[in-house]
Coordinates of C-alpha atoms in Angstrom, one line a residue:
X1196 CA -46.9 -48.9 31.8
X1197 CA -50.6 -49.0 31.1
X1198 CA -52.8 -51.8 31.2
X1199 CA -56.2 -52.3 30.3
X1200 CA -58.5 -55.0 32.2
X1201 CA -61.0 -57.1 30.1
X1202 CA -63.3 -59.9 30.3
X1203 CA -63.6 -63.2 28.5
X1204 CA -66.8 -63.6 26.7
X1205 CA -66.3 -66.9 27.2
X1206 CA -68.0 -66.4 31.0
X1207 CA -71.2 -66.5 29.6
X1208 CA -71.2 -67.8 26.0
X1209 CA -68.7 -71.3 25.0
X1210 CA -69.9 -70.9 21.9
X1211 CA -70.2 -66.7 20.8
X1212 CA -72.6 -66.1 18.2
X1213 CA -75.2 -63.2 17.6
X1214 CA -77.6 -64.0 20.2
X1215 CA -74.8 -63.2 22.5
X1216 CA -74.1 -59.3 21.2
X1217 CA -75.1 -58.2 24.7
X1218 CA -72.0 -59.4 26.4
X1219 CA -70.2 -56.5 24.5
X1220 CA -72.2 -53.9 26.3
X1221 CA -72.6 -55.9 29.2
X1222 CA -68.8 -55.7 30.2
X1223 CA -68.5 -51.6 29.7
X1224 CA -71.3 -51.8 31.9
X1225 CA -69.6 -53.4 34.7
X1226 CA -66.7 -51.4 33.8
X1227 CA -64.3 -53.5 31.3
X1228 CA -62.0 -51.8 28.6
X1229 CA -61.9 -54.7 26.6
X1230 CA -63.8 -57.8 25.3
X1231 CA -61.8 -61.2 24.9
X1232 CA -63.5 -63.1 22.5
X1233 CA -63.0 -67.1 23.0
X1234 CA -63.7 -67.7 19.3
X1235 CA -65.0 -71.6 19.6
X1236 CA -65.7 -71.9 15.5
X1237 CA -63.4 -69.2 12.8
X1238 CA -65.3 -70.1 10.5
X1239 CA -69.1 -69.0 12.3
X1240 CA -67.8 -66.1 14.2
X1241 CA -70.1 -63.5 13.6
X1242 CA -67.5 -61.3 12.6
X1243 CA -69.5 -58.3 11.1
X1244 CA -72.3 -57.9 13.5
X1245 CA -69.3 -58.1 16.7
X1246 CA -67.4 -55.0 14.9
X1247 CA -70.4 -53.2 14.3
X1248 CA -71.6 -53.6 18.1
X1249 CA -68.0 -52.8 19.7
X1250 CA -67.8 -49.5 17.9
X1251 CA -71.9 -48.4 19.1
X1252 CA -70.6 -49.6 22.5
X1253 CA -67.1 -48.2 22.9
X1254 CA -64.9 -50.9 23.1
X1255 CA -61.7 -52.8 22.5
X1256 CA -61.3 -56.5 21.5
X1257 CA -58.6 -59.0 21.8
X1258 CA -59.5 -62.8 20.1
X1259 CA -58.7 -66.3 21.6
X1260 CA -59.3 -69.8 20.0
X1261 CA -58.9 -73.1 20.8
X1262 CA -58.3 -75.8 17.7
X1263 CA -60.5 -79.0 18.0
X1264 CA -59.1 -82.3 17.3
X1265 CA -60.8 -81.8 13.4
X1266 CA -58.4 -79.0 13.0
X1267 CA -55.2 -80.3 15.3
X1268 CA -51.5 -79.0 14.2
X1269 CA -49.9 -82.0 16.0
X1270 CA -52.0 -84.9 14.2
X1271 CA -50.1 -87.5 12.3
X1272 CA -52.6 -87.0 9.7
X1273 CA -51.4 -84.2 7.1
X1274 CA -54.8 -83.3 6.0
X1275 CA -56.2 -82.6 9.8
X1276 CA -52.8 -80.0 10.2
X1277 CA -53.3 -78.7 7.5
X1278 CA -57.2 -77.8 8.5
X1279 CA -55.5 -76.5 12.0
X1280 CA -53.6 -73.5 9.8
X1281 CA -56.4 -72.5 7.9
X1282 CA -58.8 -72.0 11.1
X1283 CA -55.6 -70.6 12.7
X1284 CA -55.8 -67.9 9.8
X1285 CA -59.6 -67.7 9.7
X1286 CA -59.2 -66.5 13.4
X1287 CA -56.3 -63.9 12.6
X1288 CA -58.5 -62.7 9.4
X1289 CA -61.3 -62.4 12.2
X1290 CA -58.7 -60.5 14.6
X1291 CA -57.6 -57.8 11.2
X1292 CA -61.6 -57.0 10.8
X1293 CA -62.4 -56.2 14.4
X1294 CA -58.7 -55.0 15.1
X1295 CA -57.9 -57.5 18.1
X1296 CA -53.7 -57.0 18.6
X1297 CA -53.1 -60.6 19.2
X1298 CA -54.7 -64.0 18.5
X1299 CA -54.3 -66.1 21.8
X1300 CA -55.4 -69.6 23.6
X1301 CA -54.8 -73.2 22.3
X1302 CA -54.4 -72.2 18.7
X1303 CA -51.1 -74.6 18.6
X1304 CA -52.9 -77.8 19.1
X1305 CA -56.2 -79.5 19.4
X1306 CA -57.7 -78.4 23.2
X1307 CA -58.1 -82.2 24.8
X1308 CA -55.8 -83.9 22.2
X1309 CA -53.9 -86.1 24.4
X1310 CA -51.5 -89.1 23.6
X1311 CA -51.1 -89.9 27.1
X1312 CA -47.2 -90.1 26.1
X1313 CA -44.9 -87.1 26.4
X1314 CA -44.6 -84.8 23.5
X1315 CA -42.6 -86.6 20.6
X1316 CA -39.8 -84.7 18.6
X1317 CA -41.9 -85.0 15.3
X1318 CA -45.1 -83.3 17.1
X1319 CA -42.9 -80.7 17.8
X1320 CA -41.5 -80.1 13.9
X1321 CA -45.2 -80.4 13.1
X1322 CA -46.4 -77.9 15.2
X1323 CA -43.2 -75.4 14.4
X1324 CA -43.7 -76.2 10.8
X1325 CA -48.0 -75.2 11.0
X1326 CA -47.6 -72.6 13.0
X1327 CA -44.8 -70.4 11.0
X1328 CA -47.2 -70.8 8.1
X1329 CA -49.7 -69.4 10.2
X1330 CA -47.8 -66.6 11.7
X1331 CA -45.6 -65.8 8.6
X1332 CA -49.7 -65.5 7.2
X1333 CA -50.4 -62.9 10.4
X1334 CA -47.7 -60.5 9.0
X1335 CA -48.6 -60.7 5.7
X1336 CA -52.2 -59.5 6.2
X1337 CA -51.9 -56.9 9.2
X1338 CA -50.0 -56.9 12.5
X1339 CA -51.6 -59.6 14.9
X1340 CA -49.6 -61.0 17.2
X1341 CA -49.7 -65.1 18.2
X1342 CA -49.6 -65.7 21.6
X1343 CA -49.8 -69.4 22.4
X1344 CA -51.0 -70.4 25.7
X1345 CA -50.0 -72.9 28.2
X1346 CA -52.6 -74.5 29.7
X1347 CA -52.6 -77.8 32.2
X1348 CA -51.7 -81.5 31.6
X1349 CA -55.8 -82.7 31.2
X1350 CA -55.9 -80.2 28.1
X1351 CA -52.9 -80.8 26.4
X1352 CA -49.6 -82.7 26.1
X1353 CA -48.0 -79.9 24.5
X1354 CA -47.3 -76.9 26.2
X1355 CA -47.9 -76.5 29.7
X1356 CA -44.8 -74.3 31.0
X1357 CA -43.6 -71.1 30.2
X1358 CA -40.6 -72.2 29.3
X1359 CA -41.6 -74.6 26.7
X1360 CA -43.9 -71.9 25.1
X1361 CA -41.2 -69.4 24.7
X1362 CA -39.0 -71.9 23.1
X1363 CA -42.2 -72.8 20.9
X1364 CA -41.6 -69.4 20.1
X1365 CA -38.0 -69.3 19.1
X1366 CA -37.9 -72.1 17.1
X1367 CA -40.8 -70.7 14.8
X1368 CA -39.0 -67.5 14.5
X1369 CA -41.3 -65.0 13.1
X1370 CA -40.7 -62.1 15.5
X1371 CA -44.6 -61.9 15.6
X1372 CA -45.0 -64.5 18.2
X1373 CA -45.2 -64.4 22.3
X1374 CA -46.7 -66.5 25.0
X1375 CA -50.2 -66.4 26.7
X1376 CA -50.3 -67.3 30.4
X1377 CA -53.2 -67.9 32.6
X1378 CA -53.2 -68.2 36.6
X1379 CA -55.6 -70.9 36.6
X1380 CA -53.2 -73.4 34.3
X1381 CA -50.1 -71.8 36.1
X1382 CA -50.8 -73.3 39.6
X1383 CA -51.1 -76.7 37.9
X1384 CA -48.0 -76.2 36.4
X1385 CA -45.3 -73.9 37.3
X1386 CA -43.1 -74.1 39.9
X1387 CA -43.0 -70.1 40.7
X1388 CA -45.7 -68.0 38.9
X1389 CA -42.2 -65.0 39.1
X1390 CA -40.3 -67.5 37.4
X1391 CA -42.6 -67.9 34.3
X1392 CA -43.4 -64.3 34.0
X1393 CA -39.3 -63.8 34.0
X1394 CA -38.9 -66.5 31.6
X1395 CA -41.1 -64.8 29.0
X1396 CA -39.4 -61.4 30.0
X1397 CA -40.5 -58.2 27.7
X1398 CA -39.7 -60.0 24.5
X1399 CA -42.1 -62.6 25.2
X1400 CA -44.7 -62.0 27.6
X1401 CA -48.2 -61.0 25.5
X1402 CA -51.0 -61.8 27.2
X1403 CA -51.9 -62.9 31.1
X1404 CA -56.0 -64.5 31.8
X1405 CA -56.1 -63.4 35.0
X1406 CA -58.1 -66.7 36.9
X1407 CA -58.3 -67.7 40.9
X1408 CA -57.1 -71.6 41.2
X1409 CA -60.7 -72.8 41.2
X1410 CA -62.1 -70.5 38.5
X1411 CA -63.3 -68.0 41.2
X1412 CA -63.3 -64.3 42.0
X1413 CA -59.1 -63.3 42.1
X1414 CA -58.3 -63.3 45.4
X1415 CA -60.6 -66.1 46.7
X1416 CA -58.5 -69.5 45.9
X1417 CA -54.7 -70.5 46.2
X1418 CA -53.0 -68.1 43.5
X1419 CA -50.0 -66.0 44.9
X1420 CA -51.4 -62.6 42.8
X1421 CA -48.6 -60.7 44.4
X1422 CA -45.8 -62.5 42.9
X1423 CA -46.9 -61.4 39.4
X1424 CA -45.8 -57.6 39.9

């Protein structure tokens, strides 16, 4: 199996926009196959000047968001979810122009929502319900896949295992769906980092940020690196 190593723009830029082109050739410099873009805004991306930059450069893409409270799947109010599925599809119209494989990140529920409750039954049904629209809307215009990722308890309420974000999965049961894990939310949260990546298995493993335990250089912090092979 072959694996290509990228970088997240979001290292240097929280918010990408065209002053920030030079990250692209920036990381084939320092010898990166791919660019993740941590999309902050679908609907500012500079979607046009990024595509025609990665093809002068040479390089792949793979897109990440993260949905705001403004465009949250899991609000009680109607009109808020439904603002979270049209930036959901904004971002996988963004991934079908620069031809990123998978739309990842927090793009289930607003990043910092929190109820400071555990996740209700009827969040869940919301977030089911928004997110088949959004991914039956990801087959219908190309082949991106959704890869929702689990991140700690300060971000979100609503999934922050493995196991939860597979059976996010399942229950919106588009086939076109798998689960983004990242080390740095891992340690906060699973019990064995071999244990999640076996939960998600080959059906549903789709995307892994590679991050030491305190942000740092992999290999510097707490994170058991060897249990992921």
């Amino acid at each position: 199996m072959y694996f290509k190593f990228g970088v997240d723009s979001f290292i240097w830029a929280e918010n990408f926009s065209e002053k920030d082109l030079w990250i692209i050739q920036k990381a084939k410099d320092i010898g990166f196959e791919v660019v993740d873009f941590a999309i902050s805004n679908p609907f500012k991306f500079p979607t046009e000047a990024v595509k025609k930059e990665l093809e002068r450069v040479g390089m792949d893409c793979v897109c990440t968001t993260t949905l705001t409270l403004e465009t949250n799947p899991i609000s009680p109010d109607p009109q808020i979810r439904k603002a979270g599925v049209q930036a959901v599809k904004k971002a996988i119209d963004i991934c079908n122009e620069l031809g990123s494989p998978l739309l990842g990140g927090v793009n289930y529920a607003g990043w910092g929502y929190l109820t400071k409750r555990p996740r209700t039954e009827q969040e869940w049904e919301w977030g089911v319900e928004c997110m088949r629209e959004s991914a039956h809307y990801a087959k219908e215009t190309g082949n991106v896949q959704i890869c929702v990722e689990c991140v700690n308890r300060f971000e979100t309420h609503f999934l922050n295992i493995a196991s939860d974000a597979v059976q996010f999965c399942k229950d919106v049961g588009t086939g076109n769906m798998k689960v983004h894990l990242d080390c740095f939310h891992m340690i906060r949260e699973e019990t064995s980092f071999r244990d999640a990546v076996l939960t998600c298995g080959k059906e549903y493993l789709g995307y892994v940020h590679v991050c030491e335990s305190n942000r740092g250089i992999p290999g510097t912090g707490l994170v058991p690196f060897l249990s992921l092979i």
